[in-house]
Amino acid sequence: MSQITGVRFETAFLSKNPPHDKRTDELVHWCQRFDQLGLAPKSAGNLSFRTKRGFIITATGIELGAVEKANLVEVLGVEIEEGQILVYAKGRMVPSKESVLHSEIYDLRPQINAIFHTHDQLVVELADELKLPCTDGEQARGSYELVKEAQRMLRLMEDARYLVLRNHGVIAMGETMEVAGNLAEKMNRMARDFAQRKEGEK
Ligand SMILES: [Zn+2]
């Protein structure tokens, strides 16, 4: 199942101009940071922040290290009808395949303004040992099942700012990009420290 990585929605471009927002610099900074930390191998990971009309997110199929302002996309709406998903976008690229996941979290959590999804392999491996909130089963990446499962977990844990997606990655949420980014880094450090201690005990 984890091999299914196709985009599960159609994109309707309302404009082909990249989004204009001062905060895109900060988003690009975090993309580079996670790329350097190895939290987004290949083209994994997607980062977004909330705007007045929706959210600005990284494009699909692009490495975080290659993200620049010109290839960011603003998602202006998501329509879900009879199993069909339509994403309204402004930009040159197709938005991340996890755009629907970001959209649903912003809807569910009005206080959250930044969602950073990385593939922190160490945290994913150690999720149970670290007793981190984690989805039960593994859902296909970019699938609506994954969206539903994350939604279910977040409804159960109202204050949760960090969620592990089983055998996949993590979601760090924050009121600001700084909060979400620092949280993702903090959890990565914690997992590394834990792994080192475990190694030392052998
Ligand atoms: Zn992912």
mmCIF file of C-alpha atoms and ligand atoms in Angstrom:
data_model
loop_
_atom_site.group_PDB
_atom_site.id
_atom_site.type_symbol
_atom_site.label_atom_id
_atom_site.label_comp_id
_atom_site.label_asym_id
_atom_site.label_seq_id
_atom_site.Cartn_x
_atom_site.Cartn_y
_atom_site.Cartn_z
ATOM 1 C CA MET A 1 0.000 0.000 0.000
ATOM 2 C CA SER A 2 2.770 2.412 0.849
ATOM 3 C CA GLN A 3 3.921 2.264 -2.764
ATOM 4 C CA ILE A 4 0.824 4.117 -3.955
ATOM 5 C CA THR A 5 1.984 7.672 -4.328
ATOM 6 C CA GLY A 6 -0.276 9.039 -7.037
ATOM 7 C CA VAL A 7 -1.965 12.382 -6.692
ATOM 8 C CA ARG A 8 -5.564 11.685 -5.773
ATOM 9 C CA PHE A 9 -7.078 14.970 -6.792
ATOM 10 C CA GLU A 10 -7.522 17.199 -9.796
ATOM 11 C CA THR A 11 -6.041 20.687 -9.672
ATOM 12 C CA ALA A 12 -7.973 23.643 -11.034
ATOM 13 C CA PHE A 13 -5.615 26.597 -11.499
ATOM 14 C CA LEU A 14 -7.307 29.916 -10.824
ATOM 15 C CA SER A 15 -4.056 31.686 -11.657
ATOM 16 C CA LYS A 16 -0.673 30.568 -12.930
ATOM 17 C CA ASN A 17 1.179 33.249 -10.986
ATOM 18 C CA PRO A 18 3.065 32.053 -7.931
ATOM 19 C CA PRO A 19 1.548 33.266 -4.667
ATOM 20 C CA HIS A 20 2.750 36.568 -3.292
ATOM 21 C CA ASP A 21 3.304 36.625 0.441
ATOM 22 C CA LYS A 22 6.125 37.953 2.609
ATOM 23 C CA ARG A 23 6.127 34.793 4.696
ATOM 24 C CA THR A 24 7.211 32.588 1.776
ATOM 25 C CA ASP A 25 10.850 33.383 2.700
ATOM 26 C CA GLU A 26 10.287 31.761 6.051
ATOM 27 C CA LEU A 27 8.706 28.709 4.453
ATOM 28 C CA VAL A 28 11.658 28.310 2.085
ATOM 29 C CA HIS A 29 13.995 28.603 5.090
ATOM 30 C CA TRP A 30 12.283 25.675 6.839
ATOM 31 C CA CYS A 31 12.336 23.579 3.668
ATOM 32 C CA GLN A 32 16.104 24.046 3.468
ATOM 33 C CA ARG A 33 16.503 23.358 7.157
ATOM 34 C CA PHE A 34 14.625 20.040 6.992
ATOM 35 C CA ASP A 35 16.496 19.086 3.860
ATOM 36 C CA GLN A 36 19.813 19.681 5.664
ATOM 37 C CA LEU A 37 18.648 17.654 8.659
ATOM 38 C CA GLY A 38 17.752 14.770 6.338
ATOM 39 C CA LEU A 39 14.104 14.862 7.356
ATOM 40 C CA ALA A 40 12.824 14.859 3.794
ATOM 41 C CA PRO A 41 14.624 12.279 1.666
ATOM 42 C CA LYS A 42 14.054 12.525 -2.105
ATOM 43 C CA SER A 43 10.932 14.571 -2.726
ATOM 44 C CA ALA A 44 9.289 13.619 0.567
ATOM 45 C CA GLY A 45 7.792 16.107 2.955
ATOM 46 C CA ASN A 46 5.517 19.072 2.469
ATOM 47 C CA LEU A 47 5.244 22.308 4.363
ATOM 48 C CA SER A 48 2.503 24.906 4.480
ATOM 49 C CA PHE A 49 1.288 28.009 6.273
ATOM 50 C CA ARG A 50 -2.170 29.509 6.455
ATOM 51 C CA THR A 51 -3.114 32.560 4.395
ATOM 52 C CA LYS A 52 -6.262 34.689 4.401
ATOM 53 C CA ARG A 53 -7.756 32.683 1.553
ATOM 54 C CA GLY A 54 -6.309 29.232 2.174
ATOM 55 C CA PHE A 55 -2.715 28.127 2.579
ATOM 56 C CA ILE A 56 0.587 28.222 0.732
ATOM 57 C CA ILE A 57 2.223 24.821 0.301
ATOM 58 C CA THR A 58 5.192 23.191 -1.384
ATOM 59 C CA ALA A 59 4.585 21.598 -4.776
ATOM 60 C CA THR A 60 4.368 17.883 -5.438
ATOM 61 C CA GLY A 61 7.424 15.943 -6.587
ATOM 62 C CA ILE A 62 9.941 18.588 -5.575
ATOM 63 C CA GLU A 63 12.796 18.105 -3.111
ATOM 64 C CA LEU A 64 12.577 20.411 -0.119
ATOM 65 C CA GLY A 65 16.131 21.522 -0.851
ATOM 66 C CA ALA A 66 14.966 22.741 -4.275
ATOM 67 C CA VAL A 67 11.949 24.674 -3.019
ATOM 68 C CA GLU A 68 11.937 28.336 -3.914
ATOM 69 C CA LYS A 69 9.292 31.016 -3.850
ATOM 70 C CA ALA A 70 8.476 30.598 -7.537
ATOM 71 C CA ASN A 71 7.454 26.951 -7.124
ATOM 72 C CA LEU A 72 5.193 27.386 -4.090
ATOM 73 C CA VAL A 73 1.451 27.050 -4.597
ATOM 74 C CA GLU A 74 -1.490 28.600 -2.809
ATOM 75 C CA VAL A 75 -4.425 26.279 -2.233
ATOM 76 C CA LEU A 76 -7.590 28.342 -2.309
ATOM 77 C CA GLY A 77 -10.148 25.632 -1.776
ATOM 78 C CA VAL A 78 -10.760 21.910 -1.690
ATOM 79 C CA GLU A 79 -13.991 20.390 -2.932
ATOM 80 C CA ILE A 80 -14.822 16.813 -2.098
ATOM 81 C CA GLU A 81 -17.796 15.305 -3.884
ATOM 82 C CA GLU A 82 -18.708 11.695 -4.565
ATOM 83 C CA GLY A 83 -15.168 10.447 -4.203
ATOM 84 C CA GLN A 84 -13.797 13.170 -6.465
ATOM 85 C CA ILE A 85 -11.492 15.780 -5.043
ATOM 86 C CA LEU A 86 -10.892 19.107 -6.708
ATOM 87 C CA VAL A 87 -8.189 21.462 -5.434
ATOM 88 C CA TYR A 88 -8.291 25.131 -6.477
ATOM 89 C CA ALA A 89 -4.815 26.549 -6.714
ATOM 90 C CA LYS A 90 -2.758 29.606 -7.601
ATOM 91 C CA GLY A 91 0.729 28.920 -8.864
ATOM 92 C CA ARG A 92 2.785 27.179 -11.523
ATOM 93 C CA MET A 93 3.003 23.751 -9.937
ATOM 94 C CA VAL A 94 0.643 21.066 -8.723
ATOM 95 C CA PRO A 95 0.327 21.407 -4.944
ATOM 96 C CA SER A 96 1.647 18.654 -2.656
ATOM 97 C CA LYS A 97 -0.232 15.392 -2.792
ATOM 98 C CA GLU A 98 -0.924 15.823 0.912
ATOM 99 C CA SER A 99 -2.741 19.124 0.271
ATOM 100 C CA VAL A 100 -6.072 17.644 1.327
ATOM 101 C CA LEU A 101 -4.532 16.558 4.633
ATOM 102 C CA HIS A 102 -3.264 20.103 5.254
ATOM 103 C CA SER A 103 -6.638 21.549 4.285
ATOM 104 C CA GLU A 104 -8.559 19.324 6.676
ATOM 105 C CA ILE A 105 -6.206 20.105 9.569
ATOM 106 C CA TYR A 106 -6.570 23.860 9.006
ATOM 107 C CA ASP A 107 -10.347 23.406 9.014
ATOM 108 C CA LEU A 108 -10.227 21.341 12.180
ATOM 109 C CA ARG A 109 -7.758 23.568 14.067
ATOM 110 C CA PRO A 110 -8.458 27.288 13.622
ATOM 111 C CA GLN A 111 -5.530 28.190 15.882
ATOM 112 C CA ILE A 112 -3.011 26.304 13.734
ATOM 113 C CA ASN A 113 -1.285 28.441 11.101
ATOM 114 C CA ALA A 114 1.571 26.174 10.032
ATOM 115 C CA ILE A 115 1.717 22.468 9.197
ATOM 116 C CA PHE A 116 5.044 20.811 8.521
ATOM 117 C CA HIS A 117 5.032 17.214 7.316
ATOM 118 C CA THR A 118 8.418 15.508 7.203
ATOM 119 C CA HIS A 119 9.643 11.955 6.789
ATOM 120 C CA ASP A 120 11.549 11.751 10.044
ATOM 121 C CA GLN A 121 12.526 8.093 9.761
ATOM 122 C CA LEU A 122 13.983 7.859 13.252
ATOM 123 C CA VAL A 123 10.856 9.216 14.936
ATOM 124 C CA VAL A 124 8.711 6.942 12.775
ATOM 125 C CA GLU A 125 10.759 3.904 13.813
ATOM 126 C CA LEU A 126 10.762 4.824 17.492
ATOM 127 C CA ALA A 127 7.194 6.174 17.719
ATOM 128 C CA ASP A 128 5.933 3.405 20.007
ATOM 129 C CA GLU A 129 9.020 3.335 22.215
ATOM 130 C CA LEU A 130 8.814 7.109 22.605
ATOM 131 C CA LYS A 131 5.074 6.780 23.292
ATOM 132 C CA LEU A 132 4.201 9.335 20.646
ATOM 133 C CA PRO A 133 0.682 9.651 19.261
ATOM 134 C CA CYS A 134 0.678 7.547 16.114
ATOM 135 C CA THR A 135 -1.947 6.366 13.641
ATOM 136 C CA ASP A 136 -2.850 2.692 14.149
ATOM 137 C CA GLY A 137 -2.513 1.352 10.658
ATOM 138 C CA GLU A 138 -0.598 2.404 7.600
ATOM 139 C CA GLN A 139 -2.519 4.293 4.948
ATOM 140 C CA ALA A 140 -1.371 5.014 1.440
ATOM 141 C CA ARG A 141 0.457 8.297 1.064
ATOM 142 C CA GLY A 142 -1.704 11.018 -0.381
ATOM 143 C CA SER A 143 -4.839 8.935 0.162
ATOM 144 C CA TYR A 144 -8.126 10.084 1.602
ATOM 145 C CA GLU A 145 -7.913 7.210 4.104
ATOM 146 C CA LEU A 146 -4.803 8.835 5.531
ATOM 147 C CA VAL A 147 -6.623 12.165 5.810
ATOM 148 C CA LYS A 148 -9.523 10.500 7.637
ATOM 149 C CA GLU A 149 -7.240 8.658 10.043
ATOM 150 C CA ALA A 150 -5.250 11.809 10.901
ATOM 151 C CA GLN A 151 -8.513 13.694 11.388
ATOM 152 C CA ARG A 152 -9.827 11.020 13.719
ATOM 153 C CA MET A 153 -6.660 11.127 15.833
ATOM 154 C CA LEU A 154 -6.640 14.922 16.011
ATOM 155 C CA ARG A 155 -10.274 14.999 17.105
ATOM 156 C CA LEU A 156 -9.413 12.619 19.926
ATOM 157 C CA MET A 157 -6.401 14.674 21.026
ATOM 158 C CA GLU A 158 -7.498 18.255 20.947
ATOM 159 C CA ASP A 159 -4.192 19.739 22.049
ATOM 160 C CA ALA A 160 -1.911 17.494 20.041
ATOM 161 C CA ARG A 161 0.632 19.418 18.001
ATOM 162 C CA TYR A 162 2.567 16.413 16.771
ATOM 163 C CA LEU A 163 1.340 13.246 15.146
ATOM 164 C CA VAL A 164 3.227 10.285 13.718
ATOM 165 C CA LEU A 165 1.822 8.620 10.582
ATOM 166 C CA ARG A 166 2.572 4.901 10.881
ATOM 167 C CA ASN A 167 5.520 3.792 8.697
ATOM 168 C CA HIS A 168 5.398 7.108 6.877
ATOM 169 C CA GLY A 169 6.253 10.412 8.542
ATOM 170 C CA VAL A 170 5.238 13.048 11.048
ATOM 171 C CA ILE A 171 3.068 16.143 11.203
ATOM 172 C CA ALA A 172 4.180 19.100 13.331
ATOM 173 C CA MET A 173 1.643 21.878 13.822
ATOM 174 C CA GLY A 174 2.003 25.330 15.286
ATOM 175 C CA GLU A 175 0.478 28.754 15.680
ATOM 176 C CA THR A 176 3.468 29.972 13.673
ATOM 177 C CA MET A 177 6.022 28.395 11.347
ATOM 178 C CA GLU A 178 8.664 28.922 14.004
ATOM 179 C CA VAL A 179 6.688 26.907 16.547
ATOM 180 C CA ALA A 180 5.979 24.062 14.100
ATOM 181 C CA GLY A 181 9.568 24.012 12.833
ATOM 182 C CA ASN A 182 11.143 24.046 16.280
ATOM 183 C CA LEU A 183 8.792 21.287 17.390
ATOM 184 C CA ALA A 184 9.763 19.070 14.444
ATOM 185 C CA GLU A 185 13.446 19.649 15.247
ATOM 186 C CA LYS A 186 12.988 19.060 18.951
ATOM 187 C CA MET A 187 11.299 15.717 18.349
ATOM 188 C CA ASN A 188 14.057 14.699 15.955
ATOM 189 C CA ARG A 189 16.706 15.550 18.574
ATOM 190 C CA MET A 190 14.794 13.606 21.191
ATOM 191 C CA ALA A 191 14.628 10.535 18.937
ATOM 192 C CA ARG A 192 18.340 10.797 18.159
ATOM 193 C CA ASP A 193 19.231 11.081 21.850
ATOM 194 C CA PHE A 194 17.010 8.111 22.636
ATOM 195 C CA ALA A 195 18.576 6.015 19.875
ATOM 196 C CA GLN A 196 22.058 6.919 21.109
ATOM 197 C CA ARG A 197 21.227 5.957 24.684
ATOM 198 C CA LYS A 198 19.782 2.677 23.455
ATOM 199 C CA GLU A 199 22.945 2.018 21.500
ATOM 200 C CA GLY A 200 25.050 2.813 24.588
ATOM 201 C CA GLU A 201 23.134 0.322 26.695
ATOM 202 C CA LYS A 202 23.942 -2.557 24.385
HETATM 203 ZN ZN ZN B 1 4.608 11.964 3.427
#
